[in-house]
CSV table of C-alpha atoms in Angstrom, one decimal:
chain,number,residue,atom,x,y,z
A,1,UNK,CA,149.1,74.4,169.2
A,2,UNK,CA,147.6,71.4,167.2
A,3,UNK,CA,147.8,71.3,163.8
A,4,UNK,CA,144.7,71.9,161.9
A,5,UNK,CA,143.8,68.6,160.1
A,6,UNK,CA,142.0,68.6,156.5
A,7,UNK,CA,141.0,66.4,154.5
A,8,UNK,CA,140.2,66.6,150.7
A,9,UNK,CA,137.0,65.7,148.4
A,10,UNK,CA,137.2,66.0,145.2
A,11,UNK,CA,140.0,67.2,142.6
A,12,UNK,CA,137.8,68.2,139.4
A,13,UNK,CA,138.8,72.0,139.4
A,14,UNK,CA,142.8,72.4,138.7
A,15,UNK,CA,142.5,75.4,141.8
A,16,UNK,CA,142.4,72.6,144.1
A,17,UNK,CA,146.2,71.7,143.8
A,18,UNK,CA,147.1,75.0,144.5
A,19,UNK,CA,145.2,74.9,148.0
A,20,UNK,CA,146.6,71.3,148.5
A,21,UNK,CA,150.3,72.6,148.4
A,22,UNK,CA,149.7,75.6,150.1
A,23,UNK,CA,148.2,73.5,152.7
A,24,UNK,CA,151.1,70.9,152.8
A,25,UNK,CA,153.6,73.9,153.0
A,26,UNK,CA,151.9,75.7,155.5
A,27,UNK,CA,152.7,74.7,159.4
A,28,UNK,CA,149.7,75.3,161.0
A,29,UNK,CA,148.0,72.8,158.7
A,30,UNK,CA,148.1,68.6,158.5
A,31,UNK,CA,146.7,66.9,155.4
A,32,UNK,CA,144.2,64.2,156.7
A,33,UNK,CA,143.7,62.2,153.9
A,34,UNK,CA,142.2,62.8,150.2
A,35,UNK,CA,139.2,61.3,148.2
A,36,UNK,CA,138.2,61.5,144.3
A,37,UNK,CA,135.6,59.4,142.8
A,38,UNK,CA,136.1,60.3,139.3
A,39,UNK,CA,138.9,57.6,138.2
A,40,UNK,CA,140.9,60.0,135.4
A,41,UNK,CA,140.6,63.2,137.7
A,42,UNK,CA,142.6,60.6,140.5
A,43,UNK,CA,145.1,59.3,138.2
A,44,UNK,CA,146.0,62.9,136.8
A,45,UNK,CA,146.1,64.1,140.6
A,46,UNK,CA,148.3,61.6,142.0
A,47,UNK,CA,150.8,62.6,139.2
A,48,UNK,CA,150.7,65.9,141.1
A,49,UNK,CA,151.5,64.6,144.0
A,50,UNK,CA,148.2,63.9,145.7
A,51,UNK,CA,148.3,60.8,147.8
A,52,UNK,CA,144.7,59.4,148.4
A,53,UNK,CA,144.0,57.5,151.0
A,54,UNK,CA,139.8,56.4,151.5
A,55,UNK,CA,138.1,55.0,149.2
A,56,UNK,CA,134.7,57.0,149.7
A,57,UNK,CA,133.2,60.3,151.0
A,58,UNK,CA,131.6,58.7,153.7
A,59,UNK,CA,135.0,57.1,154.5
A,60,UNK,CA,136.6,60.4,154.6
A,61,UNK,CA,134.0,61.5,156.7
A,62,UNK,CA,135.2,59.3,159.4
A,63,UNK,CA,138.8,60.2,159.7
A,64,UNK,CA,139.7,62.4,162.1
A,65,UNK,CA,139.8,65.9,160.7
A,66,UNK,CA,138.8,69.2,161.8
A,67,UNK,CA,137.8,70.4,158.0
A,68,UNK,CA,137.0,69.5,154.6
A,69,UNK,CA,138.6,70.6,151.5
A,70,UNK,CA,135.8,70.7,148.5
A,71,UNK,CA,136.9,70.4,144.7
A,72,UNK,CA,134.6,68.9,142.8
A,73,UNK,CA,132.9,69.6,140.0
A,74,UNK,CA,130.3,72.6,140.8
A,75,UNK,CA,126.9,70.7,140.2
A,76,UNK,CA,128.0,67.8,142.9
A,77,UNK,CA,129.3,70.6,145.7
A,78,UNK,CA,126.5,71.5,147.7
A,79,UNK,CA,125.3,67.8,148.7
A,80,UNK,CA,129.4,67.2,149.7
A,81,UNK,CA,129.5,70.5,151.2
A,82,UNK,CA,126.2,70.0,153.2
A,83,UNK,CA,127.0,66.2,155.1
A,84,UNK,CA,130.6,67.4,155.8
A,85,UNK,CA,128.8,70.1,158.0
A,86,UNK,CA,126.2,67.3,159.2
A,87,UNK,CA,129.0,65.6,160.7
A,88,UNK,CA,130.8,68.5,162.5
A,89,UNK,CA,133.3,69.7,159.4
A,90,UNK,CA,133.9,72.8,158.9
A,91,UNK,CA,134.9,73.8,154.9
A,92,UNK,CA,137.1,75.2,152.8
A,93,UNK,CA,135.6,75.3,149.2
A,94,UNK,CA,137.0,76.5,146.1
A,95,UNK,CA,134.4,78.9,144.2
A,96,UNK,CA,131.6,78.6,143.7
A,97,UNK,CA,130.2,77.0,147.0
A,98,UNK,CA,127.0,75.3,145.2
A,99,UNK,CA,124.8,75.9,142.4
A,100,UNK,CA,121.4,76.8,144.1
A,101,UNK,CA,120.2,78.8,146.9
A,102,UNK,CA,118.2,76.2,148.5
A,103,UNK,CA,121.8,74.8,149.2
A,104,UNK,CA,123.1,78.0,150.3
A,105,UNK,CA,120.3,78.1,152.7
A,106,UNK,CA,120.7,74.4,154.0
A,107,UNK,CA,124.4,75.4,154.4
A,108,UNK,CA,123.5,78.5,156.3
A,109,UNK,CA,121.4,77.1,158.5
A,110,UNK,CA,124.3,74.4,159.4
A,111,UNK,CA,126.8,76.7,159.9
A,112,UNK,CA,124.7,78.6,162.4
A,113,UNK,CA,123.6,75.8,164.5
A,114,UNK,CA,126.7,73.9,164.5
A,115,UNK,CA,129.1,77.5,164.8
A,116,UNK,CA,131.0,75.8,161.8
A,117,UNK,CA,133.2,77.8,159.9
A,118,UNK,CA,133.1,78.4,155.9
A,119,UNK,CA,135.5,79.1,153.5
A,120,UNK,CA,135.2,80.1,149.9
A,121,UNK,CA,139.0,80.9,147.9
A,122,UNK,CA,138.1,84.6,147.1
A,123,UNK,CA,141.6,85.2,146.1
A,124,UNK,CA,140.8,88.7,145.0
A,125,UNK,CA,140.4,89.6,149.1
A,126,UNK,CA,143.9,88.9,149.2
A,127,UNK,CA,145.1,91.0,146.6
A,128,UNK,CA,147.1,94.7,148.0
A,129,UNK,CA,146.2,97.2,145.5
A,130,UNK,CA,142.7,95.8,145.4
A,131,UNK,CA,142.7,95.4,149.4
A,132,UNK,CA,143.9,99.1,149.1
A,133,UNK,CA,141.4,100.4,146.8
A,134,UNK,CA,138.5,98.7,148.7
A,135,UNK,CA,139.6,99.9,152.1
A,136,UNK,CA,139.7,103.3,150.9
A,137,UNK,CA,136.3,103.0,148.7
A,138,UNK,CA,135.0,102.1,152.6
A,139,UNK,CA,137.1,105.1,154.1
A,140,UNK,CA,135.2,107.6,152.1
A,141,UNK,CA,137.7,108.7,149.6
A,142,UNK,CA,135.6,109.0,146.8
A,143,UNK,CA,132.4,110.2,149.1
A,144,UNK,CA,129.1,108.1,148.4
A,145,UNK,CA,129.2,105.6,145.6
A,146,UNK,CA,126.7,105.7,142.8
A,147,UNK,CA,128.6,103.4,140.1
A,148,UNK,CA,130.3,100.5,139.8
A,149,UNK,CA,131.5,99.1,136.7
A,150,UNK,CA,133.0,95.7,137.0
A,151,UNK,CA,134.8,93.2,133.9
A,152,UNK,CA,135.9,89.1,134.6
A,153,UNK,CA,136.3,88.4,131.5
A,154,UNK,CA,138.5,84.6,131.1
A,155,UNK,CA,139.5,82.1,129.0
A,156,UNK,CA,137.6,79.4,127.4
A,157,UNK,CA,140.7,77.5,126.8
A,158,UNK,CA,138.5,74.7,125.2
A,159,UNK,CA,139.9,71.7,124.7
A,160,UNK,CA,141.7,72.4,127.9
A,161,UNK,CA,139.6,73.0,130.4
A,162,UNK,CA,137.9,69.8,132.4
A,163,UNK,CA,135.6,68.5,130.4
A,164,UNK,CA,132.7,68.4,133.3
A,165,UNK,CA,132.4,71.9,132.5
A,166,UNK,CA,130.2,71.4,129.4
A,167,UNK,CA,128.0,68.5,130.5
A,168,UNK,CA,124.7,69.4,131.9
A,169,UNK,CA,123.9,69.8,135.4
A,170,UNK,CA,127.9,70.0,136.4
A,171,UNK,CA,128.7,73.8,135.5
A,172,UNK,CA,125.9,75.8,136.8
A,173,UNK,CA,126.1,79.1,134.9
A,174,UNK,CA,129.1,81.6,133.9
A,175,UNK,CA,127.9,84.0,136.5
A,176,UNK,CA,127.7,81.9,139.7
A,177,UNK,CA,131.2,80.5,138.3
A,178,UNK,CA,132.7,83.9,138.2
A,179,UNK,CA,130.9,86.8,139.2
A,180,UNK,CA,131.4,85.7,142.7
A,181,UNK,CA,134.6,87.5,143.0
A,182,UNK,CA,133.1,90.6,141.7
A,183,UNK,CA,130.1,90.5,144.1
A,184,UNK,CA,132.4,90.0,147.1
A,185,UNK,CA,134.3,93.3,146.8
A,186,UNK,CA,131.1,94.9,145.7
A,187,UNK,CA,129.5,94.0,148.7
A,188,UNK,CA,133.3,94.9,150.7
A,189,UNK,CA,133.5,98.3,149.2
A,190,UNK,CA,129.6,99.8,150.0
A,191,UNK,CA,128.4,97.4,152.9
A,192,UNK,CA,125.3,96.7,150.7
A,193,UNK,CA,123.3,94.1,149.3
A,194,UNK,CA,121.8,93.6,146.1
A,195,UNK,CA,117.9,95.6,146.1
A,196,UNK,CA,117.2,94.5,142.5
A,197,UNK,CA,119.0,92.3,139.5
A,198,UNK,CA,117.8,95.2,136.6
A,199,UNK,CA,118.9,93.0,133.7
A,200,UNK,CA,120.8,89.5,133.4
A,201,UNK,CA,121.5,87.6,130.3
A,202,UNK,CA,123.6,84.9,129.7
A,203,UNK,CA,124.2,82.8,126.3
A,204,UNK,CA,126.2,80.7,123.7
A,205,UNK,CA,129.3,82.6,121.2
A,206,UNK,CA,132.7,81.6,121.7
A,207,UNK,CA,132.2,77.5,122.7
A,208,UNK,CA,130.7,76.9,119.1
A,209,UNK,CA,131.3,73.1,119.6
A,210,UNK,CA,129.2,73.5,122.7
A,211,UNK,CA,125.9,75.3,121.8
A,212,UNK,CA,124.2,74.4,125.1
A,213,UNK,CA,127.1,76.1,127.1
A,214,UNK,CA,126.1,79.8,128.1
A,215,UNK,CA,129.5,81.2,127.7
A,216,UNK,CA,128.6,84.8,128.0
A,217,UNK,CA,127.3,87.0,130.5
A,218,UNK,CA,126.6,90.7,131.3
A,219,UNK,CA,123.9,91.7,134.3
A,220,UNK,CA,122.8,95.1,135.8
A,221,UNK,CA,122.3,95.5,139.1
A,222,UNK,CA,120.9,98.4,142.3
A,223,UNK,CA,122.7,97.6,145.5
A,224,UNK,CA,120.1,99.0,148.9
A,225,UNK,CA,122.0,101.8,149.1
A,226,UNK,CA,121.0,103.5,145.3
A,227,UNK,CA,124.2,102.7,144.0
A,228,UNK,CA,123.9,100.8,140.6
A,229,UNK,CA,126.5,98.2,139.1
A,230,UNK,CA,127.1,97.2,135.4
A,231,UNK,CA,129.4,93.5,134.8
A,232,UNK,CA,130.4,91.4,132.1
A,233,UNK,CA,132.1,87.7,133.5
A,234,UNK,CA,132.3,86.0,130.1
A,235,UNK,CA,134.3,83.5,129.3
A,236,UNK,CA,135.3,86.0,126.1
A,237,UNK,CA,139.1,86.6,127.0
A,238,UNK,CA,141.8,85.4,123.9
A,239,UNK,CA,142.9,82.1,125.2
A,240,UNK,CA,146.8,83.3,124.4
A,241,UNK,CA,146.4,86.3,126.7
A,242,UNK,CA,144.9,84.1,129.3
A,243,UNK,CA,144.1,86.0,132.8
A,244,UNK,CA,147.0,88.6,131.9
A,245,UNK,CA,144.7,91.2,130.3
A,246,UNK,CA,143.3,94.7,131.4
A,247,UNK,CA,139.7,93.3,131.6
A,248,UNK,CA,140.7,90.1,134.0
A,249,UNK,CA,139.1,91.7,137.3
A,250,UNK,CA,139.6,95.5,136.1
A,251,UNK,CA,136.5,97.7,138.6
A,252,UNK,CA,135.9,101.3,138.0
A,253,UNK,CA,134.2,102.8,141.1
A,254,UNK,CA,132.5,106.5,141.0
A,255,UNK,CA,131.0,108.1,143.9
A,256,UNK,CA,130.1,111.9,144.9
A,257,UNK,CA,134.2,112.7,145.3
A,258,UNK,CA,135.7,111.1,142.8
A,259,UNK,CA,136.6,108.4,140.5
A,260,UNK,CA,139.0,104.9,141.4
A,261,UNK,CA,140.1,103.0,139.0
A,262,UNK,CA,141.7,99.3,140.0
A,263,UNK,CA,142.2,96.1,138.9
A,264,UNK,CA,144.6,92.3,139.0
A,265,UNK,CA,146.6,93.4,135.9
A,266,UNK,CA,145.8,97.5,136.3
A,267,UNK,CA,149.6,98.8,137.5
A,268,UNK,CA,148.6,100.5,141.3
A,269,UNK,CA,145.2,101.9,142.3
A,270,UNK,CA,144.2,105.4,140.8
A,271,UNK,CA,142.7,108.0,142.2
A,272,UNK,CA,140.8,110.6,140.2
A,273,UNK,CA,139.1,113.5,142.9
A,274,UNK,CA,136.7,115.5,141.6
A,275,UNK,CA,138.9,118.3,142.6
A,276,UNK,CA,142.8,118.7,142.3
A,277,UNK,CA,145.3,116.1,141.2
A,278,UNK,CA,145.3,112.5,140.4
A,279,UNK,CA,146.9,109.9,143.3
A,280,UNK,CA,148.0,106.6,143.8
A,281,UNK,CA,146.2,105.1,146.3
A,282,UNK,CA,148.7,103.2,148.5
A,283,UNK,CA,148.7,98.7,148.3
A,284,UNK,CA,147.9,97.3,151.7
A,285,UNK,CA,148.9,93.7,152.5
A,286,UNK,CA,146.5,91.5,153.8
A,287,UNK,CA,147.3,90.4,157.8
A,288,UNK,CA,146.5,87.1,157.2
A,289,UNK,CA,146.7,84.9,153.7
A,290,UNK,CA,143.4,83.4,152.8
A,291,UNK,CA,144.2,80.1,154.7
A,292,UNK,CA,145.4,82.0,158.2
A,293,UNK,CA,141.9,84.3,157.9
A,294,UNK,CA,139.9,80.8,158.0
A,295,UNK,CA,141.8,79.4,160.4
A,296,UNK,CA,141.6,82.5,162.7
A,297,UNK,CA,138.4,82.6,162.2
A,298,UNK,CA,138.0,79.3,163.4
A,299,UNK,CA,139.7,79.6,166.0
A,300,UNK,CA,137.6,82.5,167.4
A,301,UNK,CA,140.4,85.2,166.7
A,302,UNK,CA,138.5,86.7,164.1
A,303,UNK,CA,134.6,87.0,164.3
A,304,UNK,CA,133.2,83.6,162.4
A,305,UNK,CA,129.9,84.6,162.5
A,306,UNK,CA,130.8,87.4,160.4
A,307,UNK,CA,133.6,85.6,158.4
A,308,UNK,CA,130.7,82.7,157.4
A,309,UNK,CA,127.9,85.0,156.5
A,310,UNK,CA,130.0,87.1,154.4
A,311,UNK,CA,131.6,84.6,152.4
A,312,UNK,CA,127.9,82.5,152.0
A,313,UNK,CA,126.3,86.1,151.4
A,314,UNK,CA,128.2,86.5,148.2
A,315,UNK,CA,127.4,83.0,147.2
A,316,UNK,CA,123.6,83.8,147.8
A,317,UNK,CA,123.7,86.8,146.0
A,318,UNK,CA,125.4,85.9,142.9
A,319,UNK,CA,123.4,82.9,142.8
A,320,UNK,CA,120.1,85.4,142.5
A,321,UNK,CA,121.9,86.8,139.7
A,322,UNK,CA,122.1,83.2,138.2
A,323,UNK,CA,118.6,82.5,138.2
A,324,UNK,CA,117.3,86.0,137.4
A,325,UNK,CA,119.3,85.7,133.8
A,326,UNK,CA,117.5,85.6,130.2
A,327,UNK,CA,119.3,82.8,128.6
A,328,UNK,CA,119.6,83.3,124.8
């Protein structure tokens, strides 16, 4: 079968070398070619082994690729995100997509019309205790859920982190950066939407050198189905621990049967029933990694519809959470 070709946009966010190689090691997959218009991102790139090859987006536009890879800085994705579709490309984005909904909904409407197919990394998805835990959150092990409880808490790593990330109109808010994740498996584990954002806040503590940057963020939500969620996705973690902590993606479900208790650094998924003894609920590896999922998904194996509108729904979503926050 032909390789998949795709071809890069933007570097800005250091996830994008880690989607690069796994693209360059992966054989259903051909690197078409590679653009950066920020001149120190490029340089710093190309020492990581990034060979560019147009010298605009519109040039990249016109080389012959079946998808575009999008990295860069959060402010500047939707516009790059929305021509790539205009000309017949489908995506791969790291998170978040864009940093409004009107963009959401222009990408949306693309998708549709054009039966393009949309990525977003979610790496969480791919993850086998928490693909374990989810799958039996949707089985019914712990009956009807009525709480979620939900901590992201990262790094600020200032002084290390790109730079873009405090200038104004690049970042777009802590919680459309990270709550994403968070309001993917939300939406995986109970099938619903968000009814009502309760509460929101978001403001200024740990960046002291950057009192316009909202590092912090809490929010309270009800999903359509009664169930109510409580989150903190602050950039508050001790920059020596980095994402190696109990609070980096660490979820506490509770539902009419019982209590599960999960997270990325939480050893195995934990089962507390309302009756008898507490279990270990069993890992399950993914079928496909996040790469094979898009591509099957663009090929028609799995359902793209489905694949598209869940990935842009969880944009959408955490992007309501965004603009419903007090800012302090």
């Amino acid at each position: 079968m032909k390789k998949h070709r795709v071809a890069f946009a933007g570097f800005e966010h250091s996830h994008m070398f880690g989607i690069y190689n796994d693209l360059s090691e992966n054989s259903d997959f051909e690197i078409a070619g590679a653009w950066e218009q920020d001149e120190k991102t490029k340089l710093t790139a190309q020492e990581r082994g990034v060979v560019f090859t147009h010298g605009s987006f519109d040039e990249l536009l016109g080389t012959d690729c079946d998808t575009v890879a999008i990295g860069a800085h959060y402010g500047a994705r939707g516009e790059l995100v929305i021509k790539a579709l205009k000309n017949g490309k489908n995506i791969i984005s790291d998170k978040p997509l864009c940093t409004s909904i009107d963009e959401i909904e222009k990408i949306k409407t693309l998708a549709e019309e054009k039966n393009l197919t949309v990525c977003v990394f979610l790496s969480l998805r791919q993850n086998p205790d928490i693909l374990g835990a989810v799958t039996a959150i949707k089985n019914g092990v712990i009956g009807k859920v009525n709480n979620i409880i939900f901590e992201g808490e990262h790094p600020l790593n200032y002084g290390k982190r790109a730079a873009w990330y405090f200038e104004d109109g690049k970042h777009g808010g802590v919680i459309n950066d990270i709550a994403v994740h968070g309001i993917d498996l939300v939406r995986l584990m109970t099938g619903s939407n968000i009814k009502t954002v309760d509460k929101a806040k978001e403001w200024n503590f740990f960046a002291a050198e950057e009192p316009n940057f909202k590092d912090s963020a809490q929010f309270m939500l009800t999903l359509e189905s009664g169930a109510g969620v409580i989150a903190d996705v602050s950039y508050s973690a001790p920059d020596a621990y980095g994402y190696t902590h109990p609070s980096y993606w660490h979820f506490r479900v509770f539902g009419s049967l019982g209590m599960i208790d999960f997270g990325e650094n939480i050893d195995g998924v934990t089962l507390y029933p309302k009756a008898g003894e507490i279990e270990k609920i069993e890992p399950i590896k993914p079928e496909r990694d996040a790469l094979s999922e898009f591509l099957a998904a663009v090929r028609g194996e799995i359902d793209n519809g489905e694949y598209t509108h869940n990935m842009l729904e969880a944009a959408r979503q955490t992007l309501i959470i965004e603009n419903s926050a007090e800012v302090r």
